[in-house]
Amino acid sequence: MIGLYTADEIRAAEEPVLAATPEGALMQRAATGLATVCARLLGPVYGRRVVLLVGTGNNGGDALFAGAVLARRGARVGAVLLDPDRSHAAGLTAFRRAGGRVLNPAAVAAAMGRADLVLDGMLGIGGRGGLRPEAAALARQAAGSPALTVAVDVPSGIDADTGAVEGTAFPAMHTVTFGAVKRGLVVGEGRGYAGEVHLVEIGLEPHLPSPTAFRLTDADVAARLALPSADDDKYSQGVVGVVAGSSTYPGAGVLCTGAALRTRPGLVRYAGTAADGVRAAWPEAIVTAGRPGEAGRVQAWVVGPGMGTDDHARSVLAEVLATDLPVVVDADALTMLAGEQELVRDRAAATLLTPHDREFERFGKPVGTDRIGAARRLAGDLGCSVLLKGDATVVAGADGTAFVNGTGTPWLATAGTGDVLSGIAGAVLATGLEATLGGAVAAHLHGRTGQLAAERGPLVAGDLVRRLPEAIGRVRGLRVTGLGHSGT
């Protein structure tokens, strides 16, 4: 798992390293790593044009020292100093000695237009609020240039803890971050501004606290998807129950049941008023038009997608939540639950809520700009796990543990994909995985499947169901007929 850290945690870890190393050594480590990544992105460095956007703090010093390294390798490096009198003195001296030149304001636009790479060293992890006008103008110029855009540690204008952006931020294609991954690079708007994140180790690892927020890798997820053994049968691989859809709108039941089946539990039982549609679509499922108690024994429930909010639906939700089994609560069930929150607070068994932002706010708690904090607060209040859907889905538990999903595609913003996610989550929980981690595994698989389906263009929710086995095979590193391996 990749640990995710706050700016305060990074600063605290830096203190003992700074105390134990010669002055400037830590910055040199960071700048060398930064220059190495920039050189790799540029390919041949000699003759390439690089523009540095240099602020007044250590972030600007990192950029200047990295610019000096690139200049010594033959790059033509110019620096835009936001405040020349307060620029990092040692960094500026090294930059000039290496042949770097400070650009006058009249030359900036032309230099940016010819640049092969623009390096953002305007603000670091201490930056809060929006960019000042001059910095914002430079960020916009970089966005309009043909250059590769690279941020030092965090893109200027994003909050390093939450990813919040006020106004303009630097649009990085790549971010080179030091010591540990900052939360704001992977969540909220910050994820969209950070681009591909490259981690440079600078010796902080022994001094970092145990993380409470994480991102899963394919390898993490594969380790939690046990392959069937010769001793398994349909009852030993997880039995999931699905209550979704209705006679009027059977689609949610079909999608949710199909996703649960394709995630490979041993058995899926469906109970609800979309029984005819589910039976026709998925003869592999055991289907009843009765109540959940008539479906047979299961090891986890999914309840809510497309089931409606009438009195019958309310009684079915209460029946499922009265069990001592893990329950995934989605869609219409969330709407009903928002007015009867004690049904979750009183549960001893695991509960995973899967709201999008509007559903989340029905519980009386706005999401705001801190998505990790918002999911944690609701999870703590209700004593459950919360999967807050979005561009970077956050899964949080009542104990404060959180996961930020790193997979997915904007093409997933289409009807029915949430029903698929619920089916995946139910199947995962039926194998016995703890709810918060199980939700994170489900979100990762859902996102990977979306990425796979989107390779062929626009997708619909049914495409996810069809391609789930292939996506799971890729996550596990298995070869699937007609496909090569994928990385983790």
Tab-separated table of C-alpha atoms in Angstrom:
chain	number	residue	atom	x	y	z
A	1	MET	CA	0.000	0.000	0.000
A	2	ILE	CA	1.125	3.545	-0.670
A	3	GLY	CA	0.936	5.751	2.422
A	4	LEU	CA	-0.538	9.240	1.986
A	5	TYR	CA	0.637	12.058	4.249
A	6	THR	CA	-0.260	15.577	5.320
A	7	ALA	CA	2.063	18.569	5.073
A	8	ASP	CA	2.475	18.650	8.873
A	9	GLU	CA	3.529	14.990	8.902
A	10	ILE	CA	6.112	15.689	6.199
A	11	ARG	CA	7.522	18.709	8.037
A	12	ALA	CA	7.808	16.742	11.284
A	13	ALA	CA	9.693	13.967	9.481
A	14	GLU	CA	12.040	16.483	7.864
A	15	GLU	CA	13.176	17.984	11.176
A	16	PRO	CA	15.399	15.104	12.389
A	17	VAL	CA	16.800	14.621	8.880
A	18	LEU	CA	17.700	18.306	8.607
A	19	ALA	CA	19.306	18.193	12.055
A	20	ALA	CA	21.451	15.191	11.123
A	21	THR	CA	22.677	16.342	7.698
A	22	PRO	CA	24.850	19.240	6.537
A	23	GLU	CA	23.025	22.420	5.644
A	24	GLY	CA	21.537	22.209	2.170
A	25	ALA	CA	22.075	18.452	1.793
A	26	LEU	CA	18.372	17.609	1.891
A	27	MET	CA	17.594	20.186	-0.788
A	28	GLN	CA	20.399	18.805	-2.942
A	29	ARG	CA	18.923	15.306	-2.677
A	30	ALA	CA	15.526	16.600	-3.705
A	31	ALA	CA	16.875	18.724	-6.541
A	32	THR	CA	19.005	15.894	-7.923
A	33	GLY	CA	16.002	13.583	-7.951
A	34	LEU	CA	13.900	16.299	-9.558
A	35	ALA	CA	16.470	16.916	-12.292
A	36	THR	CA	16.741	13.182	-12.938
A	37	VAL	CA	13.005	12.883	-13.548
A	38	CYS	CA	12.978	15.984	-15.755
A	39	ALA	CA	15.878	14.615	-17.816
A	40	ARG	CA	14.045	11.317	-18.249
A	41	LEU	CA	10.934	13.148	-19.438
A	42	LEU	CA	12.919	15.313	-21.846
A	43	GLY	CA	14.912	12.476	-23.379
A	44	PRO	CA	18.089	14.034	-24.795
A	45	VAL	CA	18.751	17.047	-22.539
A	46	TYR	CA	21.343	18.909	-24.609
A	47	GLY	CA	19.827	21.917	-26.360
A	48	ARG	CA	16.375	21.502	-24.840
A	49	ARG	CA	14.657	24.642	-23.556
A	50	VAL	CA	13.536	24.730	-19.920
A	51	VAL	CA	11.732	27.519	-18.076
A	52	LEU	CA	11.692	27.627	-14.274
A	53	LEU	CA	8.905	29.430	-12.395
A	54	VAL	CA	10.620	30.319	-9.127
A	55	GLY	CA	8.979	31.374	-5.887
A	56	THR	CA	10.616	32.582	-2.705
A	57	GLY	CA	10.743	29.442	-0.565
A	58	ASN	CA	12.484	26.103	-0.582
A	59	ASN	CA	10.286	25.030	-3.486
A	60	GLY	CA	11.938	27.732	-5.574
A	61	GLY	CA	15.351	26.609	-4.318
A	62	ASP	CA	14.638	23.051	-5.447
A	63	ALA	CA	13.732	24.361	-8.898
A	64	LEU	CA	16.896	26.491	-9.153
A	65	PHE	CA	19.245	23.689	-8.104
A	66	ALA	CA	17.509	21.271	-10.504
A	67	GLY	CA	17.783	23.912	-13.232
A	68	ALA	CA	21.507	24.129	-12.549
A	69	VAL	CA	21.875	20.367	-13.041
A	70	LEU	CA	20.005	20.537	-16.358
A	71	ALA	CA	22.038	23.543	-17.502
A	72	ARG	CA	25.297	21.676	-16.820
A	73	ARG	CA	23.978	18.909	-19.059
A	74	GLY	CA	23.521	21.355	-21.916
A	75	ALA	CA	19.908	22.468	-21.512
A	76	ARG	CA	19.049	26.114	-22.182
A	77	VAL	CA	17.464	27.077	-18.870
A	78	GLY	CA	15.766	30.367	-18.038
A	79	ALA	CA	14.228	31.321	-14.704
A	80	VAL	CA	11.278	33.592	-13.969
A	81	LEU	CA	11.772	35.009	-10.458
A	82	LEU	CA	8.498	36.016	-8.826
A	83	ASP	CA	10.336	38.079	-6.205
A	84	PRO	CA	14.016	38.495	-7.189
A	85	ASP	CA	15.076	39.995	-3.851
A	86	ARG	CA	13.700	36.993	-1.921
A	87	SER	CA	14.774	34.157	-4.182
A	88	HIS	CA	16.734	31.264	-2.647
A	89	ALA	CA	20.238	32.748	-2.582
A	90	ALA	CA	22.344	29.578	-2.791
A	91	GLY	CA	20.095	28.097	-5.454
A	92	LEU	CA	20.241	31.254	-7.563
A	93	THR	CA	24.043	31.384	-7.300
A	94	ALA	CA	24.364	27.745	-8.373
A	95	PHE	CA	21.917	28.332	-11.219
A	96	ARG	CA	23.833	31.294	-12.602
A	97	ARG	CA	27.216	29.546	-12.270
A	98	ALA	CA	25.849	26.642	-14.319
A	99	GLY	CA	24.920	29.010	-17.147
A	100	GLY	CA	21.278	29.536	-16.327
A	101	ARG	CA	19.855	32.956	-17.049
A	102	VAL	CA	17.200	35.025	-15.312
A	103	LEU	CA	14.485	36.088	-17.723
A	104	ASN	CA	13.280	39.661	-17.803
A	105	PRO	CA	9.491	40.098	-17.809
A	106	ALA	CA	9.384	41.046	-21.488
A	107	ALA	CA	11.005	37.746	-22.491
A	108	VAL	CA	8.795	35.419	-20.458
A	109	ALA	CA	5.961	34.904	-22.951
A	110	ALA	CA	8.311	34.092	-25.816
A	111	ALA	CA	10.402	31.743	-23.659
A	112	MET	CA	7.304	29.923	-22.482
A	113	GLY	CA	6.093	29.512	-26.048
A	114	ARG	CA	9.371	27.877	-27.114
A	115	ALA	CA	9.929	25.795	-23.980
A	116	ASP	CA	10.197	22.023	-24.021
A	117	LEU	CA	9.566	21.865	-20.265
A	118	VAL	CA	8.145	24.328	-17.727
A	119	LEU	CA	9.052	23.597	-14.103
A	120	ASP	CA	6.738	24.980	-11.418
A	121	GLY	CA	8.596	25.960	-8.246
A	122	MET	CA	6.319	28.825	-7.210
A	123	LEU	CA	4.710	27.395	-4.057
A	124	GLY	CA	5.362	24.345	-1.907
A	125	ILE	CA	3.415	22.318	0.635
A	126	GLY	CA	2.845	25.391	2.778
A	127	GLY	CA	0.861	27.184	0.105
A	128	ARG	CA	-2.708	28.028	1.097
A	129	GLY	CA	-5.425	29.924	-0.726
A	130	GLY	CA	-5.368	30.968	-4.350
A	131	LEU	CA	-2.349	32.019	-6.376
A	132	ARG	CA	-1.426	35.683	-6.486
A	133	PRO	CA	-2.118	37.395	-9.823
A	134	GLU	CA	1.441	37.118	-11.199
A	135	ALA	CA	1.717	33.420	-10.307
A	136	ALA	CA	-1.775	32.730	-11.666
A	137	ALA	CA	-0.858	34.420	-14.955
A	138	LEU	CA	2.258	32.248	-15.255
A	139	ALA	CA	0.212	29.104	-14.552
A	140	ARG	CA	-2.204	30.061	-17.328
A	141	GLN	CA	0.675	30.720	-19.720
A	142	ALA	CA	2.113	27.306	-18.939
A	143	ALA	CA	-1.276	25.725	-19.610
A	144	GLY	CA	-1.320	27.309	-23.057
A	145	SER	CA	2.246	26.399	-23.973
A	146	PRO	CA	3.268	23.264	-25.895
A	147	ALA	CA	5.739	22.338	-23.147
A	148	LEU	CA	5.768	19.454	-20.714
A	149	THR	CA	4.615	20.875	-17.390
A	150	VAL	CA	6.254	19.560	-14.214
A	151	ALA	CA	5.500	20.585	-10.628
A	152	VAL	CA	8.005	20.585	-7.765
A	153	ASP	CA	6.562	18.611	-4.808
A	154	VAL	CA	2.985	19.874	-5.344
A	155	PRO	CA	1.480	21.984	-8.140
A	156	SER	CA	1.243	25.602	-7.048
A	157	GLY	CA	-2.297	26.532	-6.084
A	158	ILE	CA	-3.452	23.196	-4.674
A	159	ASP	CA	-3.809	22.410	-0.975
A	160	ALA	CA	-1.263	19.685	-0.161
A	161	ASP	CA	-3.626	18.051	2.354
A	162	THR	CA	-7.006	18.165	0.630
A	163	GLY	CA	-6.342	18.834	-3.051
A	164	ALA	CA	-8.588	21.913	-2.856
A	165	VAL	CA	-8.031	24.613	-5.477
A	166	GLU	CA	-9.062	28.236	-5.086
A	167	GLY	CA	-9.042	29.867	-8.495
A	168	THR	CA	-6.067	29.029	-10.703
A	169	ALA	CA	-3.507	26.265	-10.130
A	170	PHE	CA	-0.504	25.073	-12.104
A	171	PRO	CA	-1.600	22.354	-14.574
A	172	ALA	CA	1.123	19.723	-14.136
A	173	MET	CA	1.422	16.767	-16.454
A	174	HIS	CA	3.909	15.358	-13.935
A	175	THR	CA	4.557	16.097	-10.257
A	176	VAL	CA	7.867	15.174	-8.631
A	177	THR	CA	7.149	14.875	-4.924
A	178	PHE	CA	9.701	14.399	-2.154
A	179	GLY	CA	9.821	11.956	0.739
A	180	ALA	CA	6.225	10.729	0.630
A	181	VAL	CA	3.048	11.178	-1.388
A	182	LYS	CA	0.979	14.131	-0.223
A	183	ARG	CA	-2.755	13.539	0.048
A	184	GLY	CA	-3.628	16.553	-2.069
A	185	LEU	CA	-1.927	14.977	-5.086
A	186	VAL	CA	-4.406	12.102	-5.251
A	187	VAL	CA	-7.727	13.484	-4.003
A	188	GLY	CA	-10.094	16.324	-4.855
A	189	GLU	CA	-9.248	18.753	-7.629
A	190	GLY	CA	-5.564	18.264	-6.877
A	191	ARG	CA	-5.624	14.884	-8.563
A	192	GLY	CA	-6.482	16.522	-11.867
A	193	TYR	CA	-3.710	19.109	-11.551
A	194	ALA	CA	-0.958	16.742	-10.374
A	195	GLY	CA	-0.784	14.497	-13.435
A	196	GLU	CA	1.519	11.504	-13.033
A	197	VAL	CA	3.147	11.506	-9.593
A	198	HIS	CA	6.841	10.564	-9.248
A	199	LEU	CA	8.152	9.935	-5.731
A	200	VAL	CA	11.770	10.855	-4.928
A	201	GLU	CA	13.103	9.315	-1.705
A	202	ILE	CA	15.123	11.772	0.403
A	203	GLY	CA	15.557	9.828	3.644
A	204	LEU	CA	12.317	10.623	5.474
A	205	GLU	CA	11.057	7.038	5.699
A	206	PRO	CA	12.349	6.198	9.213
A	207	HIS	CA	10.779	9.365	10.591
A	208	LEU	CA	7.335	9.223	8.986
A	209	PRO	CA	4.425	8.213	11.230
A	210	SER	CA	2.339	5.162	10.447
A	211	PRO	CA	-0.045	6.388	7.769
A	212	THR	CA	-3.808	6.462	8.266
A	213	ALA	CA	-4.580	7.108	4.605
A	214	PHE	CA	-3.536	4.828	1.761
A	215	ARG	CA	-3.757	4.093	-1.932
A	216	LEU	CA	-3.967	0.469	-3.065
A	217	THR	CA	-1.888	-0.923	-5.905
A	218	ASP	CA	-2.886	-3.750	-8.230
A	219	ALA	CA	-0.637	-6.041	-6.188
A	220	ASP	CA	-2.477	-5.102	-2.976
A	221	VAL	CA	-5.810	-5.904	-4.578
A	222	ALA	CA	-4.579	-9.138	-6.170
A	223	ALA	CA	-3.420	-10.359	-2.756
A	224	ARG	CA	-6.992	-10.007	-1.498
A	225	LEU	CA	-8.631	-11.848	-4.395
A	226	ALA	CA	-8.010	-15.464	-3.507
A	227	LEU	CA	-8.011	-17.886	-6.417
A	228	PRO	CA	-10.312	-20.895	-5.994
A	229	SER	CA	-8.608	-24.056	-4.858
A	230	ALA	CA	-9.371	-27.699	-5.598
A	231	ASP	CA	-11.183	-27.936	-2.245
A	232	ASP	CA	-13.584	-25.031	-2.892
A	233	ASP	CA	-17.248	-25.348	-3.742
A	234	LYS	CA	-19.938	-22.771	-4.467
A	235	TYR	CA	-20.601	-22.191	-0.777
A	236	SER	CA	-16.981	-21.674	0.261
A	237	GLN	CA	-16.149	-18.762	-2.060
A	238	GLY	CA	-18.663	-16.295	-0.670
A	239	VAL	CA	-22.437	-16.117	-1.082
A	240	VAL	CA	-23.821	-12.648	-1.752
A	241	GLY	CA	-27.454	-11.557	-1.604
A	242	VAL	CA	-28.762	-8.749	-3.813
A	243	VAL	CA	-31.859	-6.627	-3.239
A	244	ALA	CA	-31.982	-4.163	-6.140
A	245	GLY	CA	-34.208	-3.014	-8.970
A	246	SER	CA	-37.971	-3.174	-9.242
A	247	SER	CA	-40.606	-4.514	-11.597
A	248	THR	CA	-40.767	-1.105	-13.265
A	249	TYR	CA	-36.996	-0.558	-13.355
A	250	PRO	CA	-35.276	-3.954	-13.429
A	251	GLY	CA	-31.990	-2.644	-14.844
A	252	ALA	CA	-30.371	-1.918	-11.475
A	253	GLY	CA	-31.089	-5.459	-10.318
A	254	VAL	CA	-29.672	-6.925	-13.526
A	255	LEU	CA	-26.481	-4.840	-13.351
A	256	CYS	CA	-25.862	-5.333	-9.644
A	257	THR	CA	-26.441	-9.091	-9.826
A	258	GLY	CA	-24.288	-9.414	-12.936
A	259	ALA	CA	-21.426	-7.513	-11.314
A	260	ALA	CA	-21.590	-9.727	-8.236
A	261	LEU	CA	-21.513	-12.846	-10.420
A	262	ARG	CA	-18.643	-11.611	-12.557
A	263	THR	CA	-16.539	-10.770	-9.484
A	264	ARG	CA	-16.565	-14.537	-8.846
A	265	PRO	CA	-18.281	-15.303	-5.581
A	266	GLY	CA	-19.400	-18.897	-5.298
A	267	LEU	CA	-23.088	-18.043	-5.414
A	268	VAL	CA	-25.386	-15.030	-5.872
A	269	ARG	CA	-28.930	-14.960	-4.534
A	270	TYR	CA	-31.363	-12.300	-5.709
A	271	ALA	CA	-34.524	-11.252	-3.852
A	272	GLY	CA	-36.844	-8.552	-5.131
A	273	THR	CA	-39.464	-7.358	-7.532
A	274	ALA	CA	-37.112	-7.337	-10.541
A	275	ALA	CA	-36.937	-11.133	-10.301
A	276	ASP	CA	-38.170	-11.838	-13.833
A	277	GLY	CA	-35.618	-9.540	-15.457
A	278	VAL	CA	-32.758	-10.828	-13.306
A	279	ARG	CA	-33.696	-14.472	-13.938
A	280	ALA	CA	-33.772	-13.863	-17.694
A	281	ALA	CA	-30.412	-12.059	-17.712
A	282	TRP	CA	-28.573	-14.270	-15.214
A	283	PRO	CA	-29.697	-17.895	-15.043
A	284	GLU	CA	-26.606	-18.510	-12.876
A	285	ALA	CA	-28.206	-16.632	-9.965
A	286	ILE	CA	-30.760	-18.103	-7.563
A	287	VAL	CA	-33.730	-15.761	-7.840
A	288	THR	CA	-36.826	-15.168	-5.753
A	289	ALA	CA	-39.505	-12.514	-6.019
A	290	GLY	CA	-39.987	-12.736	-2.258
A	291	ARG	CA	-38.396	-10.934	0.643
A	292	PRO	CA	-34.698	-11.195	1.603
A	293	GLY	CA	-35.448	-13.760	4.292
A	294	GLU	CA	-36.801	-16.089	1.601
A	295	ALA	CA	-33.632	-15.989	-0.529
A	296	GLY	CA	-31.616	-18.467	1.505
A	297	ARG	CA	-28.388	-18.178	3.441
A	298	VAL	CA	-25.910	-15.493	2.343
A	299	GLN	CA	-22.695	-14.036	3.739
A	300	ALA	CA	-23.233	-10.403	2.725
A	301	TRP	CA	-26.068	-8.274	1.348
A	302	VAL	CA	-26.294	-5.475	-1.218
A	303	VAL	CA	-29.410	-3.352	-0.857
A	304	GLY	CA	-30.731	-0.260	-2.579
A	305	PRO	CA	-30.017	0.252	-6.282
A	306	GLY	CA	-33.276	0.993	-8.082
A	307	MET	CA	-35.494	-0.534	-5.372
A	308	GLY	CA	-37.594	2.572	-4.786
A	309	THR	CA	-38.441	4.296	-1.501
A	310	ASP	CA	-42.020	3.192	-0.807
A	311	ASP	CA	-43.206	1.476	2.374
A	312	HIS	CA	-42.370	-1.978	1.021
A	313	ALA	CA	-38.829	-0.860	0.186
A	314	ARG	CA	-38.433	0.638	3.659
A	315	SER	CA	-39.473	-2.583	5.323
A	316	VAL	CA	-37.070	-4.584	3.138
A	317	LEU	CA	-34.190	-2.240	4.035
A	318	ALA	CA	-34.972	-2.609	7.728
A	319	GLU	CA	-35.071	-6.400	7.347
A	320	VAL	CA	-31.637	-6.517	5.709
A	321	LEU	CA	-30.080	-4.161	8.248
A	322	ALA	CA	-31.527	-6.236	11.091
A	323	THR	CA	-29.320	-9.184	10.058
A	324	ASP	CA	-25.911	-9.848	11.569
A	325	LEU	CA	-24.275	-9.842	8.123
A	326	PRO	CA	-22.176	-7.237	6.273
A	327	VAL	CA	-24.397	-4.961	4.170
A	328	VAL	CA	-23.594	-2.644	1.254
A	329	VAL	CA	-26.121	0.225	1.212
A	330	ASP	CA	-26.515	2.195	-2.026
A	331	ALA	CA	-28.805	4.516	-3.988
A	332	ASP	CA	-32.464	4.423	-2.883
A	333	ALA	CA	-31.514	2.707	0.357
A	334	LEU	CA	-29.249	5.646	1.182
A	335	THR	CA	-32.135	8.053	0.624
A	336	MET	CA	-34.269	6.105	3.078
A	337	LEU	CA	-31.445	5.607	5.546
A	338	ALA	CA	-30.688	9.323	5.736
A	339	GLY	CA	-33.942	9.727	7.677
A	340	GLU	CA	-33.434	6.619	9.831
A	341	GLN	CA	-29.752	6.698	10.687
A	342	GLU	CA	-30.247	4.682	13.859
A	343	LEU	CA	-30.675	1.615	11.648
A	344	VAL	CA	-26.929	1.835	10.978
A	345	ARG	CA	-25.799	3.136	14.373
A	346	ASP	CA	-27.475	0.187	16.095
A	347	ARG	CA	-25.796	-2.458	13.921
A	348	ALA	CA	-23.070	-4.702	15.272
A	349	ALA	CA	-22.212	-6.080	11.822
A	350	ALA	CA	-20.268	-4.179	9.161
A	351	THR	CA	-22.070	-1.642	6.988
A	352	LEU	CA	-20.663	0.025	3.884
A	353	LEU	CA	-22.480	3.124	2.606
A	354	THR	CA	-21.709	4.099	-1.005
A	355	PRO	CA	-22.980	7.668	-1.574
A	356	HIS	CA	-22.100	10.159	-4.252
A	357	ASP	CA	-21.875	13.780	-3.115
A	358	ARG	CA	-25.598	14.578	-3.254
A	359	GLU	CA	-26.532	11.395	-1.408
A	360	PHE	CA	-23.822	12.112	1.159
A	361	GLU	CA	-25.276	15.535	1.902
A	362	ARG	CA	-28.686	14.012	2.696
A	363	PHE	CA	-27.072	12.852	5.942
A	364	GLY	CA	-26.740	16.516	6.921
A	365	LYS	CA	-23.000	16.734	6.376
A	366	PRO	CA	-21.669	18.711	3.395
A	367	VAL	CA	-18.724	17.178	1.582
A	368	GLY	CA	-16.774	20.425	1.258
A	369	THR	CA	-13.224	20.519	-0.066
A	370	ASP	CA	-11.760	17.904	2.318
A	371	ARG	CA	-13.147	14.652	0.952
A	372	ILE	CA	-11.094	12.403	3.222
A	373	GLY	CA	-12.192	14.384	6.267
A	374	ALA	CA	-15.830	14.348	5.192
A	375	ALA	CA	-15.921	10.566	4.694
A	376	ARG	CA	-14.179	10.027	8.027
A	377	ARG	CA	-16.641	12.238	9.901
A	378	LEU	CA	-19.707	10.452	8.553
A	379	ALA	CA	-18.146	7.038	9.150
A	380	GLY	CA	-17.290	7.986	12.720
A	381	ASP	CA	-20.733	9.414	13.397
A	382	LEU	CA	-22.582	6.339	12.117
A	383	GLY	CA	-20.042	3.724	13.218
A	384	CYS	CA	-19.745	2.259	9.709
A	385	SER	CA	-17.621	2.481	6.559
A	386	VAL	CA	-18.285	5.128	3.906
A	387	LEU	CA	-17.365	4.899	0.226
A	388	LEU	CA	-17.653	8.463	-1.085
A	389	LYS	CA	-17.851	8.146	-4.858
A	390	GLY	CA	-16.161	10.664	-7.115
A	391	ASP	CA	-13.228	11.239	-9.447
A	392	ALA	CA	-10.981	9.958	-6.653
A	393	THR	CA	-13.266	7.780	-4.552
A	394	VAL	CA	-12.539	7.876	-0.812
A	395	VAL	CA	-13.311	4.949	1.497
A	396	ALA	CA	-13.168	5.648	5.242
A	397	GLY	CA	-13.828	3.595	8.339
A	398	ALA	CA	-15.098	4.572	11.769
A	399	ASP	CA	-11.544	4.163	13.107
A	400	GLY	CA	-10.242	6.886	10.770
A	401	THR	CA	-8.512	4.579	8.299
A	402	ALA	CA	-9.004	5.887	4.772
A	403	PHE	CA	-8.217	4.795	1.225
A	404	VAL	CA	-8.098	7.030	-1.842
A	405	ASN	CA	-8.764	5.167	-5.063
A	406	GLY	CA	-6.239	5.603	-7.848
A	407	THR	CA	-8.096	3.962	-10.726
A	408	GLY	CA	-10.978	5.040	-12.936
A	409	THR	CA	-11.901	7.211	-15.898
A	410	PRO	CA	-14.323	10.112	-16.485
A	411	TRP	CA	-16.270	7.732	-18.755
A	412	LEU	CA	-17.599	6.088	-15.579
A	413	ALA	CA	-19.875	9.079	-15.029
A	414	THR	CA	-22.828	7.353	-16.671
A	415	ALA	CA	-26.040	5.706	-15.492
A	416	GLY	CA	-25.766	2.297	-13.867
A	417	THR	CA	-22.050	2.236	-13.088
A	418	GLY	CA	-22.798	2.746	-9.396
A	419	ASP	CA	-25.002	-0.357	-9.452
A	420	VAL	CA	-22.037	-2.285	-10.809
A	421	LEU	CA	-19.802	-0.971	-8.034
A	422	SER	CA	-22.306	-2.104	-5.405
A	423	GLY	CA	-22.384	-5.608	-6.851
A	424	ILE	CA	-18.594	-5.802	-6.816
A	425	ALA	CA	-18.473	-4.540	-3.226
A	426	GLY	CA	-21.061	-7.089	-2.075
A	427	ALA	CA	-19.123	-9.921	-3.667
A	428	VAL	CA	-15.882	-8.773	-2.034
A	429	LEU	CA	-17.461	-8.447	1.418
A	430	ALA	CA	-19.017	-11.904	1.066
A	431	THR	CA	-15.496	-13.364	0.988
A	432	GLY	CA	-14.940	-12.055	4.517
A	433	LEU	CA	-12.882	-8.948	3.766
A	434	GLU	CA	-13.306	-6.128	6.288
A	435	ALA	CA	-15.718	-3.441	5.051
A	436	THR	CA	-13.372	-0.455	4.661
A	437	LEU	CA	-10.644	-2.418	2.918
A	438	GLY	CA	-13.275	-4.341	0.970
A	439	GLY	CA	-14.782	-1.090	-0.262
A	440	ALA	CA	-11.349	0.090	-1.363
A	441	VAL	CA	-10.717	-3.174	-3.227
A	442	ALA	CA	-14.098	-2.871	-4.941
A	443	ALA	CA	-13.446	0.736	-5.973
A	444	HIS	CA	-10.058	-0.245	-7.410
A	445	LEU	CA	-11.553	-3.101	-9.446
A	446	HIS	CA	-14.422	-0.904	-10.635
A	447	GLY	CA	-11.994	1.774	-11.794
A	448	ARG	CA	-9.698	-0.699	-13.531
A	449	THR	CA	-12.689	-2.194	-15.335
A	450	GLY	CA	-13.786	1.275	-16.429
A	451	GLN	CA	-10.340	1.998	-17.803
A	452	LEU	CA	-10.370	-1.268	-19.726
A	453	ALA	CA	-13.860	-0.667	-21.141
A	454	ALA	CA	-12.983	2.920	-22.105
A	455	GLU	CA	-10.098	1.727	-24.298
A	456	ARG	CA	-12.734	1.138	-26.971
A	457	GLY	CA	-14.462	4.502	-26.517
A	458	PRO	CA	-17.603	5.530	-24.638
A	459	LEU	CA	-18.910	2.894	-22.254
A	460	VAL	CA	-22.226	1.895	-20.697
A	461	ALA	CA	-22.637	0.105	-17.396
A	462	GLY	CA	-23.190	-3.252	-19.070
A	463	ASP	CA	-19.710	-3.011	-20.594
A	464	LEU	CA	-18.282	-3.081	-17.071
A	465	VAL	CA	-20.121	-6.268	-16.200
A	466	ARG	CA	-18.889	-7.965	-19.361
A	467	ARG	CA	-15.265	-6.927	-18.869
A	468	LEU	CA	-14.946	-7.507	-15.120
A	469	PRO	CA	-13.272	-10.939	-15.428
A	470	GLU	CA	-10.720	-9.526	-17.846
A	471	ALA	CA	-9.979	-6.599	-15.531
A	472	ILE	CA	-9.576	-8.915	-12.549
A	473	GLY	CA	-7.199	-11.051	-14.600
A	474	ARG	CA	-5.104	-7.997	-15.423
A	475	VAL	CA	-5.000	-6.907	-11.790
A	476	ARG	CA	-3.786	-10.357	-10.838
A	477	GLY	CA	-1.183	-10.267	-13.604
A	478	LEU	CA	-2.785	-13.237	-15.324
A	479	ARG	CA	-2.658	-13.673	-19.071
A	480	VAL	CA	-6.112	-13.515	-20.632
A	481	THR	CA	-6.649	-14.889	-24.130
A	482	GLY	CA	-5.955	-12.195	-26.692
A	483	LEU	CA	-4.420	-9.818	-24.167
A	484	GLY	CA	-0.978	-9.178	-22.794
A	485	HIS	CA	0.092	-8.508	-19.232
A	486	SER	CA	-0.624	-5.208	-17.529
A	487	GLY	CA	1.509	-3.474	-14.962
A	488	THR	CA	0.612	-2.769	-11.359
